[in-house]
């Protein structure tokens, strides 16, 4: 039996769940993690979901699209990720949450499975653990649609992706044109930091994480449903929010992360995007059964005794 911690991404609202407790109405682990949690529990893993919300505070419900209610024993704000805040603040909260799992549930080793910005939040938490000490050893990291080197939203805000790069693709243009409005209404640091300008380069956030993933195996999973064009590769192909090249961590320096295992699926970023383009939810990265099988296989490998 392997302890797994699911970490949702930017602007996500996710309840705290344990292997036997979750939200009692709506989607049990929120619209990002419910299907993946169900699959991994059925595979015999012991699964916890890190609480997250838009802004600081406590997660008791999500009254938005495909939300949830009746959260059992919500955790205090200091253990809850602000999903629109800065990477390092999210890492602080996730690190505290992992300590809580150690104290209350006896978790000593875990595999982190993260969607979207949750992969960056997870890396920030790993760094916090390395610097300050941690009761939970991280056996592996699996990221799904994580913007390792930027996103459509952040890069469009920074000016490194323009609407001209969409080549007239209507949905991609709509995503890009909505970036500024979304950031203005929601971001407390997240949108500005999920850009190539912030993440990459010799002085970027990635470079500052050098060495922190040493000894931690990583699997990166990308979606490439939007593949009408091959260039520029700073945009195409993409899953609706994250470029394939970014999600596969192609340009992440070796000193930051040794070569990960990589997988690509014909999926969109989330069920929000699936709904928007008329696809079944199973084409969302965290709801795709084939993605879930890949995640479970990685967890099993990472939990095996190391020689």
Short mmCIF file of C-alpha atoms in Angstrom, two decimals:
data_model
loop_
_atom_site.label_atom_id
_atom_site.label_comp_id
_atom_site.label_asym_id
_atom_site.label_seq_id
_atom_site.Cartn_x
_atom_site.Cartn_y
_atom_site.Cartn_z
CA UNK A 1 0.00 0.00 0.00
CA UNK A 2 1.40 3.36 -1.09
CA UNK A 3 0.60 6.77 0.35
CA UNK A 4 -0.29 9.20 -2.43
CA UNK A 5 -0.95 12.93 -2.10
CA UNK A 6 -2.96 14.58 -4.88
CA UNK A 7 -2.21 18.27 -5.45
CA UNK A 8 -4.55 20.35 -7.63
CA UNK A 9 -3.48 23.41 -9.59
CA UNK A 10 -4.08 27.08 -10.17
CA UNK A 11 -7.52 28.47 -9.30
CA UNK A 12 -8.69 25.01 -8.22
CA UNK A 13 -11.03 24.44 -5.29
CA UNK A 14 -10.36 21.05 -3.74
CA UNK A 15 -11.48 19.51 -0.43
CA UNK A 16 -9.25 17.70 2.01
CA UNK A 17 -9.84 13.98 1.57
CA UNK A 18 -8.46 10.85 3.19
CA UNK A 19 -8.80 7.27 1.94
CA UNK A 20 -12.19 6.98 3.64
CA UNK A 21 -13.42 10.59 4.01
CA UNK A 22 -14.33 13.11 1.32
CA UNK A 23 -16.95 15.72 0.45
CA UNK A 24 -20.36 14.15 1.02
CA UNK A 25 -22.17 16.00 -1.78
CA UNK A 26 -21.15 16.84 -5.32
CA UNK A 27 -17.78 15.63 -6.62
CA UNK A 28 -16.09 13.96 -3.67
CA UNK A 29 -12.60 15.35 -4.32
CA UNK A 30 -13.56 18.31 -6.48
CA UNK A 31 -13.74 18.62 -10.23
CA UNK A 32 -10.00 18.14 -10.68
CA UNK A 33 -9.18 15.10 -8.57
CA UNK A 34 -12.35 13.01 -8.08
CA UNK A 35 -11.84 10.51 -10.91
CA UNK A 36 -8.12 10.09 -10.31
CA UNK A 37 -8.66 9.61 -6.58
CA UNK A 38 -11.30 6.96 -7.26
CA UNK A 39 -9.02 5.09 -9.64
CA UNK A 40 -6.00 5.12 -7.33
CA UNK A 41 -8.05 4.01 -4.32
CA UNK A 42 -9.35 1.08 -6.38
CA UNK A 43 -5.73 0.20 -7.24
CA UNK A 44 -5.01 -0.16 -3.53
CA UNK A 45 -3.15 3.09 -2.89
CA UNK A 46 -3.80 5.16 0.23
CA UNK A 47 -4.84 8.52 -1.22
CA UNK A 48 -5.04 11.96 0.38
CA UNK A 49 -6.06 15.19 -1.34
CA UNK A 50 -4.47 18.50 -0.37
CA UNK A 51 -7.09 21.22 0.25
CA UNK A 52 -6.97 24.25 -2.05
CA UNK A 53 -9.10 27.31 -2.69
CA UNK A 54 -9.10 30.68 -4.46
CA UNK A 55 -7.60 32.97 -1.83
CA UNK A 56 -6.50 32.23 1.71
CA UNK A 57 -8.93 30.45 4.02
CA UNK A 58 -10.65 27.17 4.78
CA UNK A 59 -12.28 24.84 2.26
CA UNK A 60 -15.83 23.92 3.27
CA UNK A 61 -17.55 23.84 -0.14
CA UNK A 62 -17.29 24.78 -3.78
CA UNK A 63 -20.44 26.44 -5.07
CA UNK A 64 -19.05 26.81 -8.59
CA UNK A 65 -19.32 24.55 -11.62
CA UNK A 66 -19.30 20.85 -10.69
CA UNK A 67 -18.45 21.70 -7.11
CA UNK A 68 -18.95 19.96 -3.78
CA UNK A 69 -20.30 20.46 -0.28
CA UNK A 70 -20.46 18.91 3.20
CA UNK A 71 -16.70 18.68 3.62
CA UNK A 72 -15.83 16.41 6.50
CA UNK A 73 -13.44 18.02 9.01
CA UNK A 74 -11.97 20.88 6.92
CA UNK A 75 -8.39 21.81 7.71
CA UNK A 76 -7.24 25.24 8.92
CA UNK A 77 -6.08 27.92 6.50
CA UNK A 78 -2.38 27.40 7.17
CA UNK A 79 -2.67 23.85 5.79
CA UNK A 80 -4.65 24.97 2.75
CA UNK A 81 -3.13 26.01 -0.57
CA UNK A 82 -4.05 29.41 -1.94
CA UNK A 83 -4.43 28.27 -5.55
CA UNK A 84 -4.08 31.78 -6.98
CA UNK A 85 -1.17 32.85 -4.80
CA UNK A 86 2.58 32.64 -5.26
CA UNK A 87 4.44 29.39 -5.80
CA UNK A 88 6.48 29.69 -2.63
CA UNK A 89 3.47 30.49 -0.45
CA UNK A 90 1.66 27.46 -1.88
CA UNK A 91 4.74 25.37 -1.15
CA UNK A 92 4.72 26.54 2.46
CA UNK A 93 1.09 25.46 2.89
CA UNK A 94 1.64 22.12 1.16
CA UNK A 95 4.72 21.44 3.28
CA UNK A 96 2.64 22.10 6.41
CA UNK A 97 -0.09 19.80 5.06
CA UNK A 98 2.43 16.99 4.58
CA UNK A 99 3.60 17.46 8.17
CA UNK A 100 -0.04 17.18 9.24
CA UNK A 101 -0.35 13.87 7.37
CA UNK A 102 2.71 12.60 9.20
CA UNK A 103 1.39 13.60 12.59
CA UNK A 104 -2.23 12.54 12.19
CA UNK A 105 -2.11 9.67 9.68
CA UNK A 106 1.37 8.22 10.11
CA UNK A 107 2.54 9.14 6.60
CA UNK A 108 6.32 8.83 6.39
CA UNK A 109 6.76 8.36 2.62
CA UNK A 110 4.55 9.55 -0.20
CA UNK A 111 4.32 9.98 -3.95
CA UNK A 112 3.05 13.41 -5.03
CA UNK A 113 0.66 13.43 -8.00
CA UNK A 114 0.02 16.97 -9.17
CA UNK A 115 -2.12 18.64 -11.81
CA UNK A 116 -1.18 21.87 -13.57
CA UNK A 117 0.37 24.42 -11.18
CA UNK A 118 0.14 21.77 -8.49
CA UNK A 119 3.38 20.42 -9.92
CA UNK A 120 5.06 23.76 -9.19
CA UNK A 121 3.42 23.91 -5.75
CA UNK A 122 4.80 20.41 -5.10
CA UNK A 123 8.31 21.40 -6.10
CA UNK A 124 8.10 24.43 -3.80
CA UNK A 125 7.01 22.15 -0.94
CA UNK A 126 9.87 19.73 -1.64
CA UNK A 127 12.27 22.67 -1.47
CA UNK A 128 10.79 23.77 1.83
CA UNK A 129 11.28 20.25 3.18
CA UNK A 130 14.89 20.12 2.03
CA UNK A 131 15.70 23.45 3.65
CA UNK A 132 13.75 23.01 6.90
CA UNK A 133 13.44 19.25 7.30
CA UNK A 134 10.38 17.12 6.79
CA UNK A 135 8.70 14.10 8.31
CA UNK A 136 7.58 12.86 4.88
CA UNK A 137 10.07 11.48 2.39
CA UNK A 138 9.00 12.06 -1.22
CA UNK A 139 9.36 8.83 -3.19
CA UNK A 140 8.38 10.32 -6.53
CA UNK A 141 6.60 13.12 -8.35
CA UNK A 142 4.06 12.74 -11.16
CA UNK A 143 2.86 15.89 -12.93
CA UNK A 144 -0.09 16.18 -15.31
CA UNK A 145 -0.23 19.24 -17.53
CA UNK A 146 2.20 21.12 -15.30
CA UNK A 147 3.65 24.33 -16.79
CA UNK A 148 7.28 23.54 -16.06
CA UNK A 149 8.42 26.34 -18.36
CA UNK A 150 5.31 28.46 -18.88
CA UNK A 151 1.62 28.46 -19.80
CA UNK A 152 -0.67 30.05 -22.33
CA UNK A 153 -2.06 32.37 -19.67
CA UNK A 154 1.22 33.49 -18.13
CA UNK A 155 3.12 33.73 -21.40
CA UNK A 156 0.36 35.72 -23.08
CA UNK A 157 0.30 38.12 -20.14
CA UNK A 158 4.09 38.48 -20.42
CA UNK A 159 3.88 39.08 -24.16
CA UNK A 160 5.87 36.03 -25.28
CA UNK A 161 2.76 34.49 -26.87
CA UNK A 162 0.51 36.65 -29.02
CA UNK A 163 -2.86 36.07 -30.64
CA UNK A 164 -1.04 35.91 -33.98
CA UNK A 165 0.61 32.69 -32.74
CA UNK A 166 -2.86 31.08 -32.66
CA UNK A 167 -2.99 31.25 -36.49
CA UNK A 168 -6.70 31.99 -36.38
CA UNK A 169 -7.64 28.99 -34.22
CA UNK A 170 -10.83 30.21 -32.57
CA UNK A 171 -10.59 28.38 -29.26
CA UNK A 172 -6.92 29.19 -28.74
CA UNK A 173 -7.60 32.85 -29.46
CA UNK A 174 -10.42 32.77 -26.92
CA UNK A 175 -8.12 31.33 -24.25
CA UNK A 176 -5.46 33.94 -24.92
CA UNK A 177 -7.87 36.86 -25.05
CA UNK A 178 -9.41 35.81 -21.73
CA UNK A 179 -6.05 35.62 -19.94
CA UNK A 180 -5.89 39.25 -18.88
CA UNK A 181 -9.44 39.28 -17.52
CA UNK A 182 -8.87 36.05 -15.58
CA UNK A 183 -5.63 37.31 -14.06
CA UNK A 184 -7.15 40.66 -13.12
CA UNK A 185 -10.09 38.98 -11.35
CA UNK A 186 -8.30 36.08 -9.66
CA UNK A 187 -4.51 36.19 -9.55
CA UNK A 188 -2.66 36.92 -6.32
CA UNK A 189 0.68 36.11 -7.92
CA UNK A 190 -0.02 32.83 -9.70
CA UNK A 191 -0.71 34.13 -13.21
CA UNK A 192 2.40 36.29 -13.25
CA UNK A 193 4.60 33.43 -12.05
CA UNK A 194 3.37 30.77 -14.46
CA UNK A 195 5.27 32.31 -17.36
CA UNK A 196 8.52 31.47 -19.11
CA UNK A 197 9.82 34.89 -18.06
CA UNK A 198 9.48 33.98 -14.38
CA UNK A 199 10.28 30.26 -14.53
CA UNK A 200 13.18 29.99 -16.97
CA UNK A 201 16.65 31.41 -17.50
CA UNK A 202 19.74 31.45 -15.26
CA UNK A 203 17.98 33.59 -12.64
CA UNK A 204 14.52 32.04 -13.01
CA UNK A 205 12.49 30.10 -10.49
CA UNK A 206 13.48 26.75 -11.97
CA UNK A 207 17.18 27.55 -11.63
CA UNK A 208 16.62 28.36 -7.96
CA UNK A 209 15.28 24.84 -7.46
CA UNK A 210 18.49 23.19 -8.69
CA UNK A 211 19.30 20.02 -6.78
CA UNK A 212 16.03 19.82 -4.86
CA UNK A 213 14.71 16.92 -6.97
CA UNK A 214 17.93 14.94 -6.67
CA UNK A 215 17.04 11.31 -5.95
CA UNK A 216 13.34 11.88 -6.63
CA UNK A 217 12.15 10.20 -9.85
CA UNK A 218 9.71 12.23 -11.95
CA UNK A 219 7.05 11.37 -14.53
CA UNK A 220 5.63 14.18 -16.65
CA UNK A 221 2.38 13.81 -18.61
CA UNK A 222 1.15 16.18 -21.31
CA UNK A 223 -2.04 16.62 -23.30
CA UNK A 224 -1.93 17.66 -26.96
CA UNK A 225 -5.56 17.80 -28.09
CA UNK A 226 -5.00 21.18 -29.74
CA UNK A 227 -2.51 20.28 -32.44
CA UNK A 228 -3.67 22.12 -35.54
CA UNK A 229 -0.23 23.75 -35.96
CA UNK A 230 3.38 22.78 -35.31
CA UNK A 231 4.76 26.22 -34.58
CA UNK A 232 5.61 28.24 -32.70
CA UNK A 233 6.46 25.54 -30.17
CA UNK A 234 6.08 28.09 -27.39
CA UNK A 235 2.35 27.53 -28.05
CA UNK A 236 1.69 24.45 -30.24
CA UNK A 237 0.60 21.80 -29.54
CA UNK A 238 -1.18 22.45 -26.26
CA UNK A 239 -3.91 21.14 -23.96
CA UNK A 240 -5.83 24.41 -23.79
CA UNK A 241 -3.66 25.95 -21.08
CA UNK A 242 -0.19 24.41 -21.18
CA UNK A 243 2.07 23.81 -24.15
CA UNK A 244 3.20 20.21 -24.71
CA UNK A 245 6.84 21.25 -24.58
CA UNK A 246 6.30 22.90 -21.20
CA UNK A 247 4.28 20.01 -19.74
CA UNK A 248 7.02 17.58 -20.83
CA UNK A 249 9.70 19.73 -19.17
CA UNK A 250 11.73 19.65 -22.38
CA UNK A 251 13.72 22.78 -21.57
CA UNK A 252 14.26 22.19 -17.85
CA UNK A 253 18.02 22.03 -17.16
CA UNK A 254 19.49 18.72 -16.00
CA UNK A 255 20.74 20.31 -12.79
CA UNK A 256 17.14 21.13 -11.92
CA UNK A 257 15.77 17.70 -12.84
CA UNK A 258 17.39 14.65 -14.39
CA UNK A 259 15.57 13.18 -17.40
CA UNK A 260 11.98 12.33 -16.43
CA UNK A 261 9.74 9.65 -17.84
CA UNK A 262 7.41 11.27 -20.37
CA UNK A 263 3.96 10.43 -21.73
CA UNK A 264 1.56 12.27 -24.05
CA UNK A 265 -2.20 11.76 -24.37
CA UNK A 266 -4.71 13.37 -26.78
CA UNK A 267 -6.34 15.19 -23.87
CA UNK A 268 -7.30 18.68 -22.79
CA UNK A 269 -6.12 20.30 -19.59
CA UNK A 270 -9.21 19.63 -17.47
CA UNK A 271 -12.90 18.85 -17.60
CA UNK A 272 -13.52 22.61 -17.85
CA UNK A 273 -11.85 22.53 -21.25
CA UNK A 274 -13.51 19.24 -22.19
CA UNK A 275 -16.90 20.77 -21.47
CA UNK A 276 -16.01 23.94 -23.38
CA UNK A 277 -15.17 22.08 -26.59
CA UNK A 278 -17.80 19.35 -26.36
CA UNK A 279 -15.56 16.45 -25.36
CA UNK A 280 -16.38 13.75 -22.79
CA UNK A 281 -14.81 14.31 -19.38
CA UNK A 282 -12.59 11.30 -19.99
CA UNK A 283 -10.59 13.51 -22.36
CA UNK A 284 -9.55 15.72 -19.43
CA UNK A 285 -6.09 14.79 -18.14
CA UNK A 286 -7.14 13.92 -14.59
CA UNK A 287 -10.27 12.06 -15.76
CA UNK A 288 -8.67 9.93 -18.49
CA UNK A 289 -8.55 6.24 -17.41
CA UNK A 290 -5.41 5.67 -19.49
CA UNK A 291 -3.67 8.57 -17.76
CA UNK A 292 -4.76 7.13 -14.41
CA UNK A 293 -3.21 3.77 -15.33
CA UNK A 294 0.04 5.51 -16.22
CA UNK A 295 -0.01 7.39 -12.92
CA UNK A 296 -0.70 4.22 -10.94
CA UNK A 297 2.13 2.36 -12.68
CA UNK A 298 4.53 5.20 -11.84
CA UNK A 299 3.43 5.16 -8.20
CA UNK A 300 4.05 1.42 -8.00
CA UNK A 301 7.55 1.81 -9.46
CA UNK A 302 8.43 4.65 -7.15
CA UNK A 303 7.17 2.86 -4.06
CA UNK A 304 9.26 -0.24 -4.74
CA UNK A 305 12.31 -0.79 -2.51
CA UNK A 306 15.38 0.99 -3.87
CA UNK A 307 18.62 -0.88 -4.24
#
